[in-house]
Short mmCIF file of C-alpha atoms and ligand atoms in Angstrom, two decimals:
data_model
loop_
_atom_site.label_atom_id
_atom_site.label_comp_id
_atom_site.label_asym_id
_atom_site.label_seq_id
_atom_site.Cartn_x
_atom_site.Cartn_y
_atom_site.Cartn_z
CA UNK A 1 35.55 65.27 48.90
CA UNK A 2 34.48 67.97 51.34
CA UNK A 3 30.70 68.18 51.58
CA UNK A 4 28.93 71.51 51.80
CA UNK A 5 26.96 72.21 54.97
CA UNK A 6 23.29 71.33 54.93
CA UNK A 7 21.50 74.14 56.74
CA UNK A 8 17.93 73.33 55.78
CA UNK A 9 16.47 69.82 55.69
CA UNK A 10 13.58 69.31 53.31
CA UNK A 11 10.41 67.77 54.73
CA UNK A 12 10.23 64.23 53.34
CA UNK A 13 6.66 64.58 52.03
CA UNK A 14 7.27 67.83 50.13
CA UNK A 15 5.59 69.61 48.52
CA UNK A 16 3.07 70.30 51.28
CA UNK A 17 0.55 72.23 49.16
CA UNK A 18 -0.19 72.11 45.45
CA UNK A 19 -2.99 73.21 43.16
CA UNK A 20 -4.62 69.81 43.70
CA UNK A 21 -5.31 70.71 47.34
CA UNK A 22 -7.25 73.84 46.39
CA UNK A 23 -11.01 73.95 46.92
CA UNK A 24 -11.48 76.02 43.75
CA UNK A 25 -9.97 75.90 40.28
CA UNK A 26 -6.50 77.48 40.08
CA UNK A 27 -3.26 77.16 38.14
CA UNK A 28 -0.74 77.02 40.98
CA UNK A 29 0.01 77.96 44.59
CA UNK A 30 3.43 79.14 45.81
CA UNK A 31 5.38 81.92 47.64
CA UNK A 32 3.39 81.99 50.90
CA UNK A 33 3.83 84.34 53.84
CA UNK A 34 3.69 82.52 57.19
CA UNK A 35 2.92 83.22 60.82
CA UNK A 36 1.92 81.54 64.04
CA UNK A 37 -1.58 82.45 65.24
CA UNK A 38 -2.36 83.07 68.95
CA UNK A 39 -3.69 79.49 69.32
CA UNK A 40 -0.33 78.10 68.11
CA UNK A 41 -1.62 77.06 64.69
CA UNK A 42 0.21 78.00 61.51
CA UNK A 43 -1.27 80.33 58.94
CA UNK A 44 0.09 80.51 55.42
CA UNK A 45 -1.06 83.38 53.23
CA UNK A 46 -0.53 81.77 49.86
CA UNK A 47 0.01 83.34 46.48
CA UNK A 48 -2.57 81.65 44.31
CA UNK A 49 -2.32 82.07 40.56
CA UNK A 50 -5.61 81.64 38.73
CA UNK A 51 -6.02 80.28 35.25
CA UNK A 52 -5.83 83.75 33.72
CA UNK A 53 -2.30 84.10 35.15
CA UNK A 54 -3.31 86.70 37.78
CA UNK A 55 -2.59 86.11 41.47
CA UNK A 56 -4.55 86.68 44.68
CA UNK A 57 -3.89 85.67 48.30
CA UNK A 58 -5.67 82.92 50.22
CA UNK A 59 -5.12 81.59 53.72
CA UNK A 60 -4.36 77.97 54.60
CA UNK A 61 -4.40 77.00 58.28
CA UNK A 62 -2.93 73.94 60.01
CA UNK A 63 -2.61 72.89 63.64
CA UNK A 64 0.90 71.41 63.17
CA UNK A 65 2.08 73.56 60.25
CA UNK A 66 2.76 70.47 58.18
CA UNK A 67 -0.47 68.83 57.03
CA UNK A 68 -4.28 68.84 57.29
CA UNK A 69 -4.47 72.35 55.88
CA UNK A 70 -7.82 74.11 56.04
CA UNK A 71 -7.92 76.27 52.95
CA UNK A 72 -10.12 79.31 52.33
CA UNK A 73 -12.93 78.35 49.99
CA UNK A 74 -12.59 81.69 48.21
CA UNK A 75 -9.77 84.26 47.89
CA UNK A 76 -9.29 85.95 51.30
CA UNK A 77 -7.32 88.88 49.90
CA UNK A 78 -8.35 89.33 46.26
CA UNK A 79 -6.88 92.01 44.06
CA UNK A 80 -9.17 95.03 44.13
CA UNK A 81 -8.36 97.06 40.98
CA UNK A 82 -11.62 99.08 41.20
CA UNK A 83 -10.34 100.79 44.36
CA UNK A 84 -6.62 100.11 43.91
CA UNK A 85 -5.81 100.37 40.18
CA UNK A 86 -2.24 99.31 40.92
CA UNK A 87 -3.63 95.80 41.54
CA UNK A 88 -4.86 95.46 37.95
CA UNK A 89 -2.69 92.41 37.23
CA UNK A 90 -3.02 90.83 40.65
CA UNK A 91 -1.22 90.72 43.99
CA UNK A 92 1.73 88.46 44.82
CA UNK A 93 4.36 87.26 47.30
CA UNK A 94 3.07 88.39 50.74
CA UNK A 95 5.41 88.82 53.71
CA UNK A 96 3.75 88.79 57.15
CA UNK A 97 5.09 90.55 60.25
CA UNK A 98 3.29 90.51 63.58
CA UNK A 99 3.59 94.03 65.03
CA UNK A 100 3.03 93.92 68.81
CA UNK A 101 2.60 97.73 69.09
CA UNK A 102 -0.37 97.56 66.69
CA UNK A 103 -1.50 94.14 67.84
CA UNK A 104 -1.97 93.36 64.14
CA UNK A 105 -0.25 91.54 61.34
CA UNK A 106 1.30 93.70 58.64
CA UNK A 107 1.00 92.06 55.23
CA UNK A 108 3.28 93.57 52.60
CA UNK A 109 2.73 92.31 49.07
CA UNK A 110 3.54 93.01 45.46
CA UNK A 111 0.79 94.78 43.53
CA UNK A 112 1.20 94.24 39.84
CA UNK A 113 0.33 97.54 38.17
CA UNK A 114 0.50 98.66 34.55
CA UNK A 115 3.69 100.47 35.59
CA UNK A 116 5.27 97.28 36.95
CA UNK A 117 5.34 95.69 40.41
CA UNK A 118 4.96 97.99 43.43
CA UNK A 119 4.85 97.43 47.20
CA UNK A 120 1.48 97.54 49.00
CA UNK A 121 0.54 97.21 52.67
CA UNK A 122 -2.50 95.90 54.52
CA UNK A 123 -3.08 95.34 58.23
CA UNK A 124 -5.16 92.51 59.63
CA UNK A 125 -6.01 90.87 62.92
CA UNK A 126 -7.41 87.62 61.57
CA UNK A 127 -6.59 87.27 57.83
CA UNK A 128 -10.32 87.56 57.12
CA UNK A 129 -10.72 91.35 57.00
CA UNK A 130 -7.96 93.78 56.03
CA UNK A 131 -7.28 97.50 56.28
CA UNK A 132 -5.60 98.38 52.98
CA UNK A 133 -3.02 101.15 52.80
CA UNK A 134 -2.50 100.89 49.02
CA UNK A 135 0.90 101.37 47.41
CA UNK A 136 3.68 102.43 49.79
CA UNK A 137 6.58 102.05 47.33
CA UNK A 138 6.09 102.88 43.68
CA UNK A 139 7.16 100.52 40.85
CA UNK A 140 9.49 98.92 40.10
CA UNK A 141 9.85 97.61 43.65
CA UNK A 142 9.08 94.31 45.46
CA UNK A 143 10.39 91.74 48.01
CA UNK A 144 9.34 93.92 50.93
CA UNK A 145 8.47 93.49 54.63
CA UNK A 146 7.81 95.70 57.63
CA UNK A 147 10.09 95.18 60.63
CA UNK A 148 8.23 94.11 63.78
CA UNK A 149 9.14 97.11 65.90
CA UNK A 150 10.15 100.73 65.45
CA UNK A 151 13.86 101.45 65.01
CA UNK A 152 14.82 104.67 66.78
CA UNK A 153 11.16 105.70 66.79
CA UNK A 154 10.44 104.96 63.10
CA UNK A 155 8.81 102.05 61.28
CA UNK A 156 11.19 100.33 58.91
CA UNK A 157 10.47 98.72 55.54
CA UNK A 158 12.94 96.49 53.73
CA UNK A 159 12.35 96.43 49.97
CA UNK A 160 14.02 95.93 46.60
CA UNK A 161 13.74 98.76 44.10
CA UNK A 162 15.06 98.11 40.59
CA UNK A 163 17.62 100.59 39.38
CA UNK A 164 19.41 100.73 36.04
CA UNK A 165 22.57 99.67 37.88
CA UNK A 166 21.11 96.61 39.52
CA UNK A 167 18.54 95.31 41.98
CA UNK A 168 19.71 95.87 45.55
CA UNK A 169 18.06 95.69 48.99
CA UNK A 170 17.11 99.02 50.59
CA UNK A 171 15.57 100.06 53.88
CA UNK A 172 13.25 103.05 54.35
CA UNK A 173 11.72 104.64 57.43
CA UNK A 174 8.31 106.10 58.26
CA UNK A 175 6.63 107.83 61.22
CA UNK A 176 3.16 106.50 60.29
CA UNK A 177 3.49 103.54 57.84
CA UNK A 178 2.23 105.84 55.04
CA UNK A 179 5.01 108.32 54.37
CA UNK A 180 8.39 106.76 53.69
CA UNK A 181 11.85 108.35 53.49
CA UNK A 182 15.41 108.20 54.87
CA UNK A 183 16.11 105.56 52.21
CA UNK A 184 19.31 103.62 52.79
CA UNK A 185 21.08 100.93 50.78
CA UNK A 186 21.17 97.79 52.92
CA UNK A 187 22.73 95.04 50.80
CA UNK A 188 24.12 95.23 47.29
CA UNK A 189 23.96 92.53 44.66
CA UNK A 190 27.48 91.38 43.89
CA UNK A 191 28.81 91.52 40.38
CA UNK A 192 30.43 89.33 37.79
CA UNK A 193 30.16 85.56 38.18
CA UNK A 194 28.84 85.51 41.76
CA UNK A 195 25.67 83.48 42.48
CA UNK A 196 24.06 86.69 43.76
CA UNK A 197 25.30 89.06 41.07
CA UNK A 198 23.11 91.89 39.75
CA UNK A 199 19.79 90.92 41.36
CA UNK A 200 19.02 90.08 44.98
CA UNK A 201 15.95 90.51 47.20
CA UNK A 202 14.94 89.83 50.77
CA UNK A 203 13.10 86.51 51.02
CA UNK A 204 11.13 86.17 54.31
CA UNK A 205 11.12 89.05 56.84
CA UNK A 206 14.36 89.17 58.87
CA UNK A 207 14.68 87.11 62.06
CA UNK A 208 15.58 89.08 65.20
CA UNK A 209 18.43 87.37 67.09
CA UNK A 210 20.55 88.70 69.99
CA UNK A 211 23.40 89.15 67.48
CA UNK A 212 21.44 91.06 64.87
CA UNK A 213 18.73 90.80 62.22
CA UNK A 214 19.32 87.58 60.32
CA UNK A 215 18.21 87.83 56.71
CA UNK A 216 17.63 85.03 54.25
CA UNK A 217 17.87 86.62 50.81
CA UNK A 218 17.64 85.32 47.27
CA UNK A 219 20.18 85.80 44.55
CA UNK A 220 19.30 85.38 40.91
CA UNK A 221 21.90 83.92 38.63
CA UNK A 222 21.04 84.49 34.98
CA UNK A 223 22.15 81.68 32.70
CA UNK A 224 21.96 81.46 28.91
CA UNK A 225 18.81 79.32 29.22
CA UNK A 226 17.04 80.71 32.31
CA UNK A 227 17.66 81.95 35.88
CA UNK A 228 18.51 80.13 39.12
CA UNK A 229 17.00 81.43 42.40
CA UNK A 230 19.21 80.46 45.36
CA UNK A 231 19.32 81.59 49.01
CA UNK A 232 22.05 83.26 51.03
CA UNK A 233 22.44 84.74 54.50
CA UNK A 234 23.41 88.11 55.95
CA UNK A 235 23.33 89.63 59.45
CA UNK A 236 22.51 93.29 60.19
CA UNK A 237 22.93 95.57 63.18
CA UNK A 238 19.93 95.52 65.54
CA UNK A 239 19.58 99.28 65.98
CA UNK A 240 21.02 100.34 62.62
CA UNK A 241 19.73 97.66 60.27
CA UNK A 242 21.24 99.22 57.14
CA UNK A 243 24.61 98.18 58.57
CA UNK A 244 25.56 94.70 57.36
CA UNK A 245 27.68 92.90 59.95
CA UNK A 246 28.39 89.66 58.10
CA UNK A 247 27.44 88.26 54.71
CA UNK A 248 27.86 84.65 53.65
CA UNK A 249 29.95 84.01 50.57
CA UNK A 250 28.28 80.95 49.10
CA UNK A 251 24.59 80.23 48.82
CA UNK A 252 23.17 77.97 51.51
CA UNK A 253 20.04 76.55 49.84
CA UNK A 254 19.35 75.98 46.17
CA UNK A 255 16.93 74.16 43.86
CA UNK A 256 17.83 70.46 43.95
CA UNK A 257 14.64 68.42 44.43
CA UNK A 258 12.58 67.65 41.30
CA UNK A 259 9.68 69.86 42.51
CA UNK A 260 12.13 72.80 42.81
CA UNK A 261 13.82 72.15 39.49
CA UNK A 262 10.71 71.61 37.36
CA UNK A 263 7.47 73.56 37.27
CA UNK A 264 6.02 76.70 35.74
CA UNK A 265 9.38 78.41 36.36
CA UNK A 266 12.28 76.01 36.71
CA UNK A 267 15.01 76.21 39.37
CA UNK A 268 13.30 78.43 41.92
CA UNK A 269 13.24 78.24 45.72
CA UNK A 270 11.43 81.33 47.02
CA UNK A 271 10.57 81.54 50.75
CA UNK A 272 8.30 84.37 51.85
CA UNK A 273 7.74 83.16 55.42
CA UNK A 274 8.77 81.02 58.36
CA UNK A 275 7.63 80.15 61.84
CA UNK A 276 9.91 79.59 64.83
CA UNK A 277 9.46 76.42 66.90
CA UNK A 278 8.75 76.34 70.66
CA UNK A 279 12.50 75.85 71.32
CA UNK A 280 13.10 79.38 69.98
CA UNK A 281 15.67 77.98 67.53
CA UNK A 282 13.97 75.82 64.91
CA UNK A 283 13.02 77.62 61.72
CA UNK A 284 10.19 76.15 59.68
CA UNK A 285 10.83 77.71 56.30
CA UNK A 286 7.93 77.78 53.81
CA UNK A 287 9.01 78.31 50.26
CA UNK A 288 7.59 78.41 46.78
CA UNK A 289 9.08 75.69 44.59
CA UNK A 290 9.40 76.31 40.85
CA UNK A 291 6.43 78.74 41.02
CA UNK A 292 4.21 75.65 41.28
CA UNK A 293 3.90 74.45 44.88
CA UNK A 294 4.69 75.20 48.53
CA UNK A 295 7.41 73.21 50.28
CA UNK A 296 8.79 73.12 53.83
CA UNK A 297 12.35 72.84 55.16
CA UNK A 298 13.69 72.91 58.74
CA UNK A 299 16.75 74.80 59.96
CA UNK A 300 18.26 76.18 63.17
CA UNK A 301 19.01 79.84 63.96
CA UNK A 302 22.06 78.74 65.98
CA UNK A 303 23.43 76.76 63.02
CA UNK A 304 22.78 79.60 60.56
CA UNK A 305 24.72 82.02 62.79
CA UNK A 306 27.58 79.51 63.24
CA UNK A 307 27.67 79.00 59.47
CA UNK A 308 27.86 82.76 58.93
CA UNK A 309 30.78 82.96 61.36
CA UNK A 310 32.60 80.25 59.41
CA UNK A 311 31.57 81.24 55.87
CA UNK A 312 30.92 84.96 56.03
CA UNK A 313 32.85 88.17 55.94
CA UNK A 314 32.11 91.66 57.06
CA UNK A 315 31.17 93.71 54.01
CA UNK A 316 34.21 95.90 54.65
CA UNK A 317 36.54 92.90 54.63
CA UNK A 318 34.86 91.78 51.40
CA UNK A 319 35.45 95.20 49.81
CA UNK A 320 39.10 95.07 50.87
CA UNK A 321 39.56 91.61 49.35
CA UNK A 322 37.87 92.69 46.12
CA UNK A 323 40.14 95.72 45.96
CA UNK A 324 43.23 93.57 46.48
CA UNK A 325 42.09 91.24 43.68
CA UNK A 326 41.40 94.00 41.15
C1 LIG B 401 10.51 86.75 41.14
C2 LIG B 401 9.15 86.93 41.80
C3 LIG B 401 8.63 85.63 42.37
C4 LIG B 401 8.87 84.43 41.49
C5 LIG B 401 10.28 84.43 40.95
C6 LIG B 401 10.54 83.29 39.97
O1 LIG B 401 10.84 87.89 40.41
O2 LIG B 401 8.25 87.42 40.86
O3 LIG B 401 7.26 85.77 42.56
O4 LIG B 401 8.68 83.28 42.26
O5 LIG B 401 10.51 85.66 40.28
O6 LIG B 401 9.66 83.34 38.87
#
């Protein structure tokens, strides 16, 4: 039997953070944004769901990014519905991008409004105080991150608006991080029986490589009993990121371990962040498991690109094959 490639190796002591680690009473912790701090330590900005069902964000810090987490004793980014009514039902799923031009971290998160989930932005230097920008993409929209540098003079935001025809990944541009336009479709959900049919979304922010922006995205397969959240790969042009260069056919990471298969929401792996090791190649991927805990898996940028070469197609080639089949 031919084995499938293993691109991410799970840390043997997963999950690395659960509700039991929390210094205050919560329901669950999952879907954390991640970044390296200037002192080399790892910061996770965790989605923490309280026992009303509403989420806020709290930081957990670790010297080695694996254990001995120092966790905020109170929410570091609570929802603030008095000032931002769109946060009435909490804030979720942060993606962190360090932006050298601003010398700040851009945190893009889902704000859960009465009108559905929208995309909000805050800037921070230290994950203790934040400058909030409020909603930058109206509902129904989520799975968003700012790119770390301007593209042709404009800031770029990757996001996932819902449309009646499906949930696809878009990119939008802004001169000032507040006004967004030039919306472009970046990656479409496939259709039919595919693992990533109908609903996809960017997972962590894209990784800049010499060959292009490498994106880990999730595909949601609806089944008669529930949904399965799996991960795939795509590569985009460095200066024209809406242009997909290669997209993998099969998924490359999926719920398999018990803590990914069972929890508040079964069969979910949902990474919102990663850090890159000192070798410039190792990816430490932090992912929410079954909406109940945070787990860690290790991969290699070089191996992901080689896998894409062997298992991917240019979107145009894919269209041609689909046309031939139909
Ligand atoms: C998605 C997001 C994630 C969640 C996942 C599985 O739509 O809301 O926060 O982890 O569903 O429930």
